[in-house]
Structure formats: structure tokens, C-alpha cells
Coordinates of C-alpha atoms in Angstrom, one line a residue:
M17 CA -139.8 116.1 140.0
T18 CA -141.2 113.5 142.4
G19 CA -142.2 116.2 145.0
V20 CA -140.4 114.2 147.9
R21 CA -137.5 115.5 149.9
L22 CA -135.7 113.8 152.8
E23 CA -133.9 115.6 155.6
V24 CA -131.2 113.6 157.5
T25 CA -131.6 114.5 161.1
G26 CA -128.3 115.9 162.5
G27 CA -127.1 116.9 159.0
T28 CA -125.9 120.4 158.3
G29 CA -127.3 120.8 154.8
N30 CA -130.6 121.3 153.0
P31 CA -133.1 118.4 152.5
I32 CA -132.2 116.1 149.6
S33 CA -134.7 116.1 146.7
I34 CA -135.7 112.8 145.2
E35 CA -135.4 113.1 141.5
R36 CA -136.3 109.6 140.5
V37 CA -137.8 106.3 142.0
P38 CA -136.9 103.8 143.3
F39 CA -134.6 105.8 145.4
R40 CA -132.1 103.5 147.3
I41 CA -130.8 104.3 150.7
G42 CA -127.8 102.5 152.5
R43 CA -124.1 102.4 153.2
R44 CA -123.2 101.3 149.7
A45 CA -121.4 104.1 147.7
E46 CA -123.7 103.5 144.8
S47 CA -126.8 104.3 146.9
D48 CA -128.8 107.5 146.1
L49 CA -128.5 108.4 149.7
V50 CA -125.4 107.2 151.5
L51 CA -125.6 106.9 155.2
S52 CA -122.6 105.7 157.3
Q53 CA -124.1 104.9 160.6
G54 CA -123.3 101.5 162.1
E55 CA -126.7 100.0 161.9
V56 CA -127.5 101.1 158.4
S57 CA -127.2 98.1 156.1
R58 CA -125.3 98.3 152.8
D59 CA -128.7 98.2 150.8
H60 CA -131.1 99.0 153.6
A61 CA -134.3 100.5 152.2
E62 CA -135.8 102.3 149.2
V63 CA -138.5 105.0 148.4
V64 CA -140.9 103.7 145.8
A65 CA -144.0 105.1 144.0
I66 CA -147.5 103.6 145.0
G67 CA -150.5 105.1 143.1
A68 CA -150.3 108.9 143.5
G69 CA -148.1 108.7 146.6
Y70 CA -144.8 107.2 147.9
A71 CA -143.8 104.5 150.3
I72 CA -140.7 103.4 152.1
R73 CA -139.8 99.7 151.6
D74 CA -137.3 97.8 153.7
R75 CA -134.8 95.7 151.6
G76 CA -134.0 93.0 154.1
S77 CA -131.9 95.1 156.3
R78 CA -130.3 93.5 159.5
Y79 CA -131.7 96.0 162.0
G80 CA -134.9 97.0 160.4
T81 CA -136.7 100.1 159.1
F82 CA -139.1 102.1 161.3
V83 CA -141.6 104.8 160.5
N84 CA -142.6 107.0 163.5
D85 CA -141.0 104.3 165.7
E86 CA -143.1 101.4 164.3
P87 CA -141.2 98.6 162.4
V88 CA -142.3 98.3 158.8
T89 CA -141.5 96.3 155.7
E90 CA -143.4 98.7 153.5
R91 CA -145.3 101.9 154.5
A92 CA -146.9 104.9 152.7
L93 CA -145.3 108.1 153.6
G94 CA -146.9 111.3 154.7
D95 CA -145.4 114.8 155.3
G96 CA -143.4 114.9 158.5
D97 CA -143.0 111.1 158.9
R98 CA -139.8 110.1 160.7
I99 CA -138.0 107.2 159.0
R100 CA -135.4 105.4 161.2
L101 CA -133.0 103.1 159.6
G102 CA -131.8 100.7 162.4
R103 CA -132.3 100.9 166.1
I104 CA -130.8 103.3 168.5
G105 CA -127.6 103.5 166.6
G106 CA -129.1 104.0 163.2
A107 CA -129.9 107.0 161.0
E108 CA -133.1 109.1 161.1
V109 CA -134.7 110.8 158.1
I110 CA -137.7 113.2 158.0
V111 CA -140.0 113.2 155.0
H112 CA -141.0 116.4 153.4
L113 CA -143.6 116.7 150.6
R114 CA -143.4 119.5 148.0
G115 CA -145.3 122.6 149.1
T116 CA -145.1 122.0 152.9
A117 CA -143.4 124.2 155.4
G118 CA -140.3 122.0 155.5
S119 CA -139.7 121.9 151.8
A120 CA -136.4 122.8 150.4
E121 CA -135.7 125.5 147.9
P122 CA -135.2 124.5 144.3
G123 CA -131.6 123.7 143.4
A124 CA -130.9 121.9 146.8
G125 CA -131.4 118.5 145.4
I126 CA -129.7 115.2 145.5
G127 CA -127.1 116.1 142.9
A128 CA -124.9 118.5 144.9
A129 CA -125.3 116.8 148.3
T130 CA -124.8 113.2 147.4
A131 CA -122.0 114.1 144.9
A132 CA -120.1 115.8 147.7
D133 CA -120.7 112.7 150.0
L134 CA -119.4 110.4 147.3
R135 CA -116.4 112.5 146.7
Q136 CA -115.6 112.4 150.4
V137 CA -116.2 108.6 150.7
A138 CA -113.9 108.1 147.6
A139 CA -111.2 110.2 149.2
L140 CA -111.2 108.2 152.4
L141 CA -111.5 104.9 150.7
D142 CA -108.3 105.5 148.9
G143 CA -106.7 105.7 152.3
L144 CA -108.6 102.7 153.7
R145 CA -107.3 100.5 150.9
A146 CA -103.8 101.0 152.3
L147 CA -104.9 100.2 155.8
S148 CA -104.0 96.5 156.3
S149 CA -102.4 94.3 159.0
S150 CA -99.2 94.3 157.1
R151 CA -98.6 97.8 158.3
V152 CA -97.2 98.7 161.7
L153 CA -99.2 100.9 164.1
D154 CA -97.4 104.2 163.4
D155 CA -98.0 103.9 159.6
V156 CA -101.7 103.3 160.1
L157 CA -102.2 106.1 162.5
A158 CA -100.5 108.5 160.1
L159 CA -102.6 107.3 157.1
V160 CA -105.8 107.6 159.2
M161 CA -104.9 111.2 160.2
D162 CA -103.9 112.3 156.7
S163 CA -107.1 110.8 155.3
A164 CA -109.2 112.5 157.8
I165 CA -107.6 115.9 157.3
A166 CA -108.0 115.6 153.5
V167 CA -111.7 114.6 153.8
S168 CA -112.6 117.3 156.4
G169 CA -110.3 120.2 155.4
A170 CA -109.2 120.5 159.0
E171 CA -106.0 122.3 159.9
R172 CA -104.8 119.7 162.2
G173 CA -105.9 116.6 164.2
F174 CA -104.8 113.9 166.6
I175 CA -105.6 110.3 167.5
M176 CA -105.8 109.2 171.1
L177 CA -106.0 105.6 172.1
A178 CA -107.0 104.0 175.4
N179 CA -104.3 102.6 177.5
D180 CA -104.6 99.5 179.7
D181 CA -106.1 101.7 182.5
G182 CA -108.7 103.1 180.2
A183 CA -107.2 106.6 180.0
L184 CA -106.6 108.3 176.7
D185 CA -103.0 108.7 175.5
L186 CA -102.0 110.9 172.5
K187 CA -100.5 108.6 169.8
I188 CA -100.2 110.9 166.8
A189 CA -100.8 114.6 166.0
R190 CA -100.7 115.8 162.3
A191 CA -101.3 118.9 160.4
R192 CA -102.0 119.7 156.7
G193 CA -99.3 118.6 154.4
R194 CA -98.7 115.4 156.2
Q195 CA -96.8 117.2 158.8
T196 CA -96.2 115.4 162.2
L197 CA -96.7 117.6 165.2
P198 CA -94.7 117.0 168.4
G199 CA -96.9 115.6 171.1
S200 CA -95.7 118.2 173.6
G201 CA -96.5 121.0 171.2
F202 CA -100.1 120.0 170.4
E203 CA -102.1 122.0 172.7
T204 CA -105.8 121.7 173.0
S205 CA -108.5 120.9 175.5
R206 CA -108.9 117.2 176.6
K207 CA -112.5 117.8 177.6
I208 CA -113.9 117.2 174.2
P209 CA -112.1 113.9 173.4
E210 CA -112.5 112.5 176.9
E211 CA -116.3 113.3 176.7
V212 CA -116.5 111.6 173.2
F213 CA -114.7 108.5 174.4
R214 CA -116.8 108.2 177.5
T215 CA -120.1 108.6 175.7
G216 CA -119.3 107.1 172.3
R217 CA -121.1 110.0 170.5
T218 CA -119.7 112.3 168.0
R219 CA -119.1 115.9 169.2
I220 CA -119.3 119.0 166.8
E221 CA -118.6 122.4 167.9
A222 CA -119.4 125.0 165.3
D223 CA -117.9 127.9 167.3
L224 CA -116.1 127.7 170.6
L225 CA -116.5 131.5 171.0
T226 CA -120.2 131.1 171.5
G227 CA -122.0 131.1 174.9
D228 CA -120.2 129.4 177.8
L229 CA -117.9 127.3 175.5
A230 CA -115.2 130.0 175.4
N231 CA -115.0 129.9 179.2
V232 CA -114.8 126.0 179.2
H233 CA -112.2 125.7 176.4
V234 CA -110.1 128.8 177.1
G235 CA -106.8 127.1 176.1
T236 CA -108.1 126.0 172.8
V237 CA -109.7 129.4 172.0
A238 CA -106.4 131.1 172.8
L239 CA -104.9 129.2 170.0
G240 CA -107.4 130.6 167.6
I241 CA -109.3 127.3 167.2
R242 CA -113.0 127.7 166.9
H243 CA -114.4 124.7 165.0
V244 CA -114.0 121.2 166.3
L245 CA -115.2 117.8 165.2
C246 CA -114.4 114.7 167.3
V247 CA -115.6 111.1 166.6
P248 CA -115.1 107.9 168.7
L249 CA -113.0 105.0 167.3
R250 CA -115.0 101.9 168.0
L251 CA -115.1 98.3 167.1
M252 CA -118.6 96.8 166.6
R253 CA -119.1 93.2 167.7
F254 CA -122.3 91.3 166.9
S255 CA -123.7 88.3 168.5
D256 CA -126.2 85.9 166.9
A257 CA -128.4 87.9 164.4
A258 CA -131.5 86.1 165.7
N259 CA -131.1 88.1 168.9
A260 CA -132.8 91.4 168.2
G261 CA -132.3 92.9 171.6
P262 CA -129.7 95.6 172.5
A263 CA -127.3 92.7 173.7
A264 CA -126.9 91.7 170.1
E265 CA -124.5 94.5 169.5
Q266 CA -121.5 95.6 171.6
Q267 CA -119.4 98.6 171.2
H268 CA -115.7 98.6 172.2
R269 CA -114.3 102.0 172.1
I270 CA -110.5 102.2 171.6
G271 CA -110.0 105.9 171.3
V272 CA -111.0 109.1 169.5
L273 CA -110.2 110.9 166.3
Y274 CA -110.1 114.7 166.8
L275 CA -110.0 117.5 164.2
D276 CA -110.0 121.3 164.6
S277 CA -109.6 124.4 162.5
R278 CA -109.7 128.2 162.7
D279 CA -111.7 128.3 159.5
K280 CA -115.0 126.5 159.1
A281 CA -114.2 125.4 155.6
K282 CA -115.3 121.8 154.9
L283 CA -114.9 120.7 158.5
L284 CA -118.6 121.4 159.2
S285 CA -119.9 121.1 155.6
P286 CA -122.7 118.6 154.7
G287 CA -121.6 114.9 154.7
T288 CA -118.4 115.4 156.5
E289 CA -119.6 114.0 159.8
G290 CA -120.9 110.8 158.1
A291 CA -117.7 110.5 156.0
L292 CA -115.6 110.7 159.1
E293 CA -117.7 108.3 161.1
T294 CA -117.2 105.8 158.3
L295 CA -113.5 106.5 158.3
A296 CA -113.4 106.1 162.1
N297 CA -115.2 102.8 162.1
E298 CA -112.8 101.3 159.4
A299 CA -109.8 102.9 161.0
A300 CA -110.6 101.3 164.4
V301 CA -110.4 97.9 162.7
A302 CA -107.2 98.8 161.0
I303 CA -105.6 100.2 164.2
Q304 CA -106.5 97.0 166.1
N305 CA -105.1 94.9 163.2
A306 CA -102.0 97.0 163.3
E307 CA -101.6 96.5 167.1
L308 CA -102.0 92.8 166.7
Y309 CA -99.5 92.7 163.9
R310 CA -97.0 94.7 165.8
A311 CA -97.5 92.4 168.8
A312 CA -96.9 89.4 166.5
L313 CA -93.7 91.1 165.3
E314 CA -92.5 91.6 168.9
N315 CA -93.4 88.0 169.8
A316 CA -91.6 86.8 166.8
K317 CA -88.5 88.8 167.8
L318 CA -88.8 87.5 171.3
E319 CA -89.0 84.0 170.0
R320 CA -85.8 84.6 168.0
E321 CA -84.0 86.1 171.1
L322 CA -85.2 83.1 173.3
Q323 CA -83.9 80.7 170.6
T324 CA -80.5 82.5 170.8
A325 CA -80.6 82.4 174.5
A326 CA -81.4 78.6 174.4
E327 CA -78.4 78.1 172.1
I328 CA -76.2 80.0 174.5
Q329 CA -77.4 78.1 177.5
Q330 CA -76.7 74.8 175.8
A331 CA -73.3 76.2 175.0
L332 CA -72.7 77.0 178.6
L333 CA -73.5 73.4 179.7
P334 CA -70.6 70.9 179.3
K335 CA -70.6 68.3 176.7
R336 CA -73.1 65.5 177.2
Q337 CA -70.4 62.9 177.9
R338 CA -67.3 63.1 180.0
S339 CA -64.7 60.3 180.8
G340 CA -61.4 60.1 182.7
V341 CA -59.0 57.5 183.9
F342 CA -61.3 56.4 186.7
F343 CA -64.8 57.6 185.7
E344 CA -67.4 57.9 182.9
A345 CA -70.4 60.4 183.0
A346 CA -73.2 61.5 180.9
A347 CA -75.9 64.1 181.4
A348 CA -78.7 66.0 179.7
M349 CA -81.0 68.9 180.3
L350 CA -84.4 69.0 178.4
P351 CA -86.0 72.5 179.2
C352 CA -89.8 72.6 179.2
R353 CA -89.6 76.1 177.6
S354 CA -87.0 77.5 175.2
I355 CA -84.6 78.0 178.1
G356 CA -84.6 76.2 181.5
G357 CA -83.7 76.7 185.1
D358 CA -82.0 73.3 185.5
F359 CA -78.1 72.9 185.0
F360 CA -75.3 70.5 185.4
D361 CA -71.5 70.7 185.3
Y362 CA -68.3 68.7 185.5
I363 CA -65.2 70.4 187.0
D364 CA -61.7 69.0 186.7
R365 CA -60.0 69.8 190.0
P366 CA -56.2 70.5 190.3
D367 CA -55.9 67.5 192.7
G368 CA -57.0 65.1 190.0
A369 CA -60.5 64.5 191.4
L370 CA -63.7 65.1 189.4
A371 CA -66.3 67.5 190.8
F372 CA -69.8 67.4 189.4
A373 CA -73.1 69.2 190.2
L374 CA -76.7 69.2 189.2
G375 CA -79.0 72.0 190.3
D376 CA -82.6 73.3 189.8
V377 CA -83.3 77.0 190.1
A378 CA -86.8 77.9 191.5
G379 CA -88.9 79.2 188.6
K380 CA -88.6 79.0 184.9
G381 CA -87.7 81.0 181.8
P382 CA -85.0 83.7 181.3
P383 CA -84.7 84.7 185.0
A384 CA -84.2 81.0 186.1
A385 CA -81.7 80.6 183.2
L386 CA -79.7 83.6 184.2
L387 CA -79.5 82.4 187.8
A388 CA -78.5 79.0 186.6
A389 CA -75.6 80.5 184.6
L390 CA -74.5 82.4 187.7
M391 CA -74.5 79.2 189.8
Q392 CA -72.4 77.5 187.1
G393 CA -69.8 80.2 187.2
S394 CA -69.7 80.2 191.1
L395 CA -69.3 76.4 191.3
A396 CA -66.5 76.4 188.6
A397 CA -64.6 79.0 190.6
E398 CA -65.0 77.4 194.0
G399 CA -64.5 73.8 192.6
C400 CA -60.9 74.7 191.3
R401 CA -59.7 75.6 194.8
V402 CA -57.6 72.9 196.2
G403 CA -58.8 71.7 199.6
A404 CA -62.3 73.2 199.2
G405 CA -64.7 70.3 200.1
P406 CA -68.4 70.2 199.1
A407 CA -69.7 71.7 202.3
A408 CA -67.3 74.7 202.1
T409 CA -68.2 75.2 198.5
M410 CA -71.9 75.2 199.3
T411 CA -71.4 77.7 202.0
T412 CA -69.5 80.0 199.7
V413 CA -72.1 79.8 197.1
N414 CA -74.9 80.3 199.4
T415 CA -73.4 83.4 200.9
A416 CA -72.8 84.9 197.5
L417 CA -76.2 84.2 196.3
V418 CA -77.9 85.6 199.5
R419 CA -75.9 88.7 199.4
R420 CA -77.0 89.4 195.8
G421 CA -80.5 89.7 197.1
V422 CA -82.4 87.9 194.2
Q423 CA -85.9 88.2 195.6
G424 CA -87.9 84.9 195.8
R425 CA -85.2 82.9 194.1
F426 CA -83.4 79.8 195.5
V427 CA -81.6 76.7 194.2
T428 CA -81.7 73.0 195.1
L429 CA -78.2 71.8 194.5
F430 CA -76.3 68.5 194.7
Y431 CA -72.5 68.9 194.6
A432 CA -69.9 66.0 194.9
V433 CA -66.3 65.3 194.5
L434 CA -65.1 61.8 193.1
Y435 CA -61.5 60.8 193.8
P436 CA -59.5 58.3 191.8
D437 CA -59.5 55.9 194.8
G438 CA -63.2 55.7 194.6
R439 CA -64.0 58.0 197.6
L440 CA -67.1 60.1 197.0
V441 CA -67.7 63.2 199.1
Y442 CA -70.9 65.1 198.6
C443 CA -73.3 67.8 199.9
N444 CA -77.0 67.8 199.1
A445 CA -78.6 71.3 199.5
G446 CA -82.4 70.4 199.4
H447 CA -82.1 68.5 196.1
N448 CA -83.8 65.2 195.1
A449 CA -81.6 62.6 196.8
P450 CA -79.5 60.9 194.1
V451 CA -79.4 57.1 193.8
L452 CA -76.2 55.2 194.5
V453 CA -76.3 51.8 193.0
T454 CA -73.6 49.2 194.2
A455 CA -73.2 45.6 194.2
N456 CA -74.6 45.6 197.8
G457 CA -77.8 47.4 196.8
V458 CA -79.3 50.9 196.4
S459 CA -78.9 53.9 198.8
R460 CA -79.9 57.6 198.7
L461 CA -77.5 60.5 199.2
D462 CA -79.4 63.0 201.3
T463 CA -76.7 64.5 203.7
G464 CA -76.2 68.2 203.4
G465 CA -78.5 71.0 204.4
M466 CA -81.3 73.4 203.1
V467 CA -81.7 74.9 199.7
V468 CA -79.2 77.6 198.5
G469 CA -79.9 81.2 198.4
L470 CA -82.5 81.8 201.1
F471 CA -80.6 82.5 204.3
D472 CA -76.9 83.3 205.1
G473 CA -74.9 81.4 207.7
V474 CA -76.9 78.2 207.4
P475 CA -74.8 75.0 208.1
F476 CA -74.0 72.4 205.5
D477 CA -72.8 68.8 206.1
E478 CA -70.8 66.5 204.1
G479 CA -71.5 62.8 203.3
T480 CA -69.0 60.1 202.2
A481 CA -69.4 57.0 200.3
I482 CA -66.7 54.5 199.0
L483 CA -67.3 53.2 195.5
Q484 CA -66.2 50.1 193.9
P485 CA -65.6 49.6 190.2
A486 CA -68.8 49.6 188.2
D487 CA -70.7 51.4 191.0
Y488 CA -72.7 54.2 189.6
L489 CA -74.6 57.4 190.8
V490 CA -77.8 58.8 189.2
L491 CA -78.6 62.5 189.7
F492 CA -82.0 63.9 188.7
S493 CA -84.1 67.0 189.0
D494 CA -87.8 67.0 190.1
G495 CA -88.8 67.3 186.4
V496 CA -87.9 63.5 186.3
S497 CA -89.6 62.3 189.5
E498 CA -92.6 64.7 189.2
A499 CA -93.3 64.1 185.5
M500 CA -97.0 63.5 185.0
N501 CA -99.0 61.5 182.5
G502 CA -102.4 62.4 181.1
D503 CA -104.1 61.2 184.2
E504 CA -102.0 63.6 186.4
E505 CA -100.0 60.7 187.9
E506 CA -96.4 61.2 188.9
Y507 CA -93.5 59.2 187.6
G508 CA -92.1 58.9 191.1
D509 CA -88.8 57.5 192.5
D510 CA -90.2 53.9 192.5
R511 CA -90.5 53.9 188.6
L512 CA -86.9 55.3 188.4
L513 CA -85.5 52.6 190.5
D514 CA -87.4 50.0 188.4
C515 CA -85.9 51.5 185.3
L516 CA -82.4 51.3 186.8
A517 CA -82.9 47.7 187.8
G518 CA -83.8 46.9 184.2
T519 CA -80.7 48.4 182.6
T520 CA -77.6 46.2 181.8
G521 CA -73.9 47.1 181.1
S522 CA -71.8 49.8 182.6
A523 CA -71.8 52.5 179.9
C524 CA -73.3 55.7 181.1
E525 CA -74.9 57.0 177.9
P526 CA -77.2 54.1 177.3
R527 CA -78.3 54.2 180.9
L528 CA -79.0 57.9 180.6
Q529 CA -81.0 57.4 177.4
E530 CA -83.1 54.7 179.1
I531 CA -84.0 57.0 182.0
L532 CA -85.1 59.7 179.6
A533 CA -86.9 57.2 177.4
S534 CA -88.7 55.7 180.5
V535 CA -90.0 59.2 181.5
E536 CA -91.2 59.9 178.0
R537 CA -93.1 56.6 177.6
F538 CA -94.7 57.3 181.1
T539 CA -95.9 60.8 180.1
A540 CA -97.1 59.6 176.7
G541 CA -97.2 63.1 175.1
A542 CA -98.6 64.9 178.2
P543 CA -97.4 68.5 178.4
Q544 CA -94.0 68.9 180.0
H545 CA -94.3 71.2 183.1
D546 CA -90.8 71.3 184.3
D547 CA -87.1 70.9 183.0
V548 CA -86.0 67.3 182.8
T549 CA -82.4 66.9 183.8
A550 CA -80.4 63.7 184.7
M551 CA -76.8 62.6 185.2
V552 CA -75.1 59.2 185.5
V553 CA -71.6 58.9 186.9
T554 CA -69.9 55.6 187.0
Y555 CA -66.8 54.8 188.9
Q556 CA -64.7 52.9 186.4
P557 CA -60.9 53.0 187.2
R558 CA -58.5 51.9 184.4
A559 CA -55.3 50.1 184.8
S560 CA -53.3 53.3 184.6
A561 CA -55.4 55.1 187.2
A562 CA -53.4 56.8 190.0
T563 CA -54.4 56.2 193.7

């Protein structure tokens, strides 16, 4: 017998007898004394023989070894010395030499205490092996609870996690036999878990019936619950190891693990607290990984849904090219996200004319795409009415949108009707003025009114132009004119006009491709911040065209 015993401060058992030296202390399961506190290294320190006495020797631990609050690398031990492994968050051990007042009785040696610790650690490690980011949160929570109940012998327990407001929400309640308890039926006081979450310190109540505790925890005592153990779930973050100050470590508490029982059993037995703190530290990481994994699954599901929505949106748009006996047209919409807020449409009117539109809904993403689909439907319904001109159509669409009360949403819209005789009647509701290119030069079509969807009863005007064969019209959204390069310089209307001046031929599709290619060359890979939409319509009457 070496004659040295170590008493772990805060433990509930007898001092541990050292049967042989060197006596290893650390978090490693193979250590002679296993301590689970966060600042205890896996192979922290050892007790060694020096002459006729004994000494504590640090084994290169991260947070150091202290004897009576003095940092040491090796120090002879005397009766009553306090060994602290780590800083504030470490473990503390008191030294007892054989024959002194603090000595333990024979038979209370390392064999029984450490063996119990190792059995508990082995049990919880079996559960921790299954904790991985491939499991969803509910599975991880259930596994943590079942492992905690198995290690502690508790009758029941729960896990509470902090919400975005910092308040604790009950996530799972379990009983022995892997039984899930309904949240509404799990009755206990919230005082203990809220205190543990606030302070970050483990709370042990050996008997709630003693002293004033019975008055504080009346509801819990009424259920017959007497023994409680509650540990924080916390993530440890470390900065540069060279920084030895308190700022080198940060704790982020994510919730609490609570256990209670009517029978003391193993819940308050030696080693249970340390084993559960180890489980809680590992479980906090597993829970966070599970939450990240679940978020990744939800994001992947959202991406699939957005992809489906993008396919539907493209299907709602007309085919890229359209031609008739007196016109040719081509258009394209390139969303900056999966789905966009720009739209275009061609409408074959009963009187033989072609109606066409290009619009831009304020905002981006799914809300803008839904409103764009609504606008397409409204324009298609109105455009098929014989005798409904662009201004009247714009008034009807504006009234319908205003009365739906879509908060903060409006649409810039250009709508026109091209007749077989070359007459073009249009209305521009706050949209980028299209470019009309004729043999006599270039003009802009800006007659109309304000944007659609903000105010009811606003007036809209119509403009008229007479097109000759080969005259063409270019419609575009501000994603074209306001496209920016890496120097945050806008593409602008002048570059669009230069692009049009450099195109030859009368086919719409090549001209459209050149516009899009010009914008792409200008941006040179810079991020696209808005939907890019353009349309080219050419008046091209054939010999069989009617007047």
C-alpha cells in the first residue's frame, strides 16, 4: 500500500486509495483516476514516488496543474494539499496521507470506485458511438436520454434546448424502458433547469424534502420526486492555445439534461455526476451536428422544391420564339435565383392582332414569381377581349392587383398590340422604355402611366406608332440596363443601343442572342443581382398577310 489517498472535491464517495505508482490522472478511460471536467486533459498528471514521499507531476496538460493554487510541473505532496487540474473549470483533488484525520477506511480503494466509473463511461460511450451527424435531431435526443437514464438509474428525464429568444423549450421526455413521455404530461419544476442553464453549473438535489426545498419545489415533490440531477449542455470553443487567459475558452450553452427519481439508487452514486457531465459535453456536440444536418436536409428539400418551381415557371412562359403572317418575336428570361420575378408573354387576339407584354415584379424569389404568374393570367384574360386596348387592359389589371392588397408589391409593365397593318398601340406602366428601331432612326416608347399595383383609379394613356417592314422593337427589364461589372459600372442604355447598331439581318433570335451575349461580356462573370429579360419583336408582313 502506498499510503496515499485522493479525495475528489464534490464527489459523493470515499477517498480513492493509490495502490501503485505512477498513478495516472486524466480524461482517458485507461487512466487510474478518470475525471471528466472540460479542462482536464486526456493524460493530465500523475502521482509518482520521490524518495520516501510522493509528488504530483504534470504530463504536458493544456490548462496546467496547480497545488494550493500555485502552478507546478512537479511538486512534493503533503497531507491536505489541494491539487487542481485545469483552471476555474477544472477538477480539484485533496491529498490524504495514511494515518491522518482525512484517511479512508480500508477497502475503500481505487478498485471499486474506478471500476464503477469505467463501467458507466463504457455504457455512455456505447451510446455516443451512435451519435453522428447522419442522425436527425429526434433520434439523437432519444439516444442521449436513454444513455443518461441507463448510466444514472434515473426513473425519467428530459432535454430542454434554448430557442432563438434564449428561453428553454422541452424537446424530449423519456422514462425507463425507452418510453417517450408526452410533453404535456411531464410535470416538474422549471426552476432547477433554468438555474442550471443560466449558471452553467451542475445541480444535484439529494432530497427535495429537506429544508426549504420542499416549499420551493412543491409540484415536483407532490409527484413523489425527491432526487434530482441536472447538467448543462454546453459547447466548448477554444481560441489560440497560447492565450492562457479566461478569454481562451468560451462556453456556449445550448440547453440542459435533467434526471430525477423517487429512489436514490445510482442517480447520486459515486461517479454518476462525472459520467453524465462527459455524456452532456459529447451530447451537446451531437445535438448541434444533428440540428445542422436537419437544416441541411431542409435546405436540400427547399432546393428541390425551388427547382420544381423554376421548371413550372419556365413552363408557364411561352416558347422562346413566336412567328405569324406579319411578325416574328423572340424572348428569354434568365432569373438571378432559381425562380425570378420577370415575365413575358405573347397573346393571340381574336381580331388577328398580336398582343405582347414584358414585366418586372418588385422583389425576387418565390413571392415575386407567384405575382408574375398572376399577372400573366390576368393579361391573358384581358388580352383576349375584343376591343380592349392597352390602356383599358392596364386599368383592369391594376385594379385587380390593388384590390388583392399584396403589401409592398408592384409591377412595372409594358403591354402592346401589333396589328397586321403595322399599327402598334402600347401602354408603358413605369417600365424601362422599349427601343423602337426604324429606317428613320431610334425612338423610345414611354407613353403610359405609373407602375401597376400601388394605387387604384390612376389614369393610363396609350401611345401609337406605325411600323414599316423590318422595323423592330426591343423590350428589356432593368436587369439588362442595370447589369453591373466587377467595377460596379452599369451596362446602361447606351451600350444597348450600340449593341443594336452592330447587329445585322432581320431575324429576331440572333438579335436577342447578341443582346444577352453583350450583357454577359460586360459583366464578365460578376454576380447577377437581378433577372435579365429581353424581347425582340419585328414587323415582317408576308405576301399573304391580311390588312
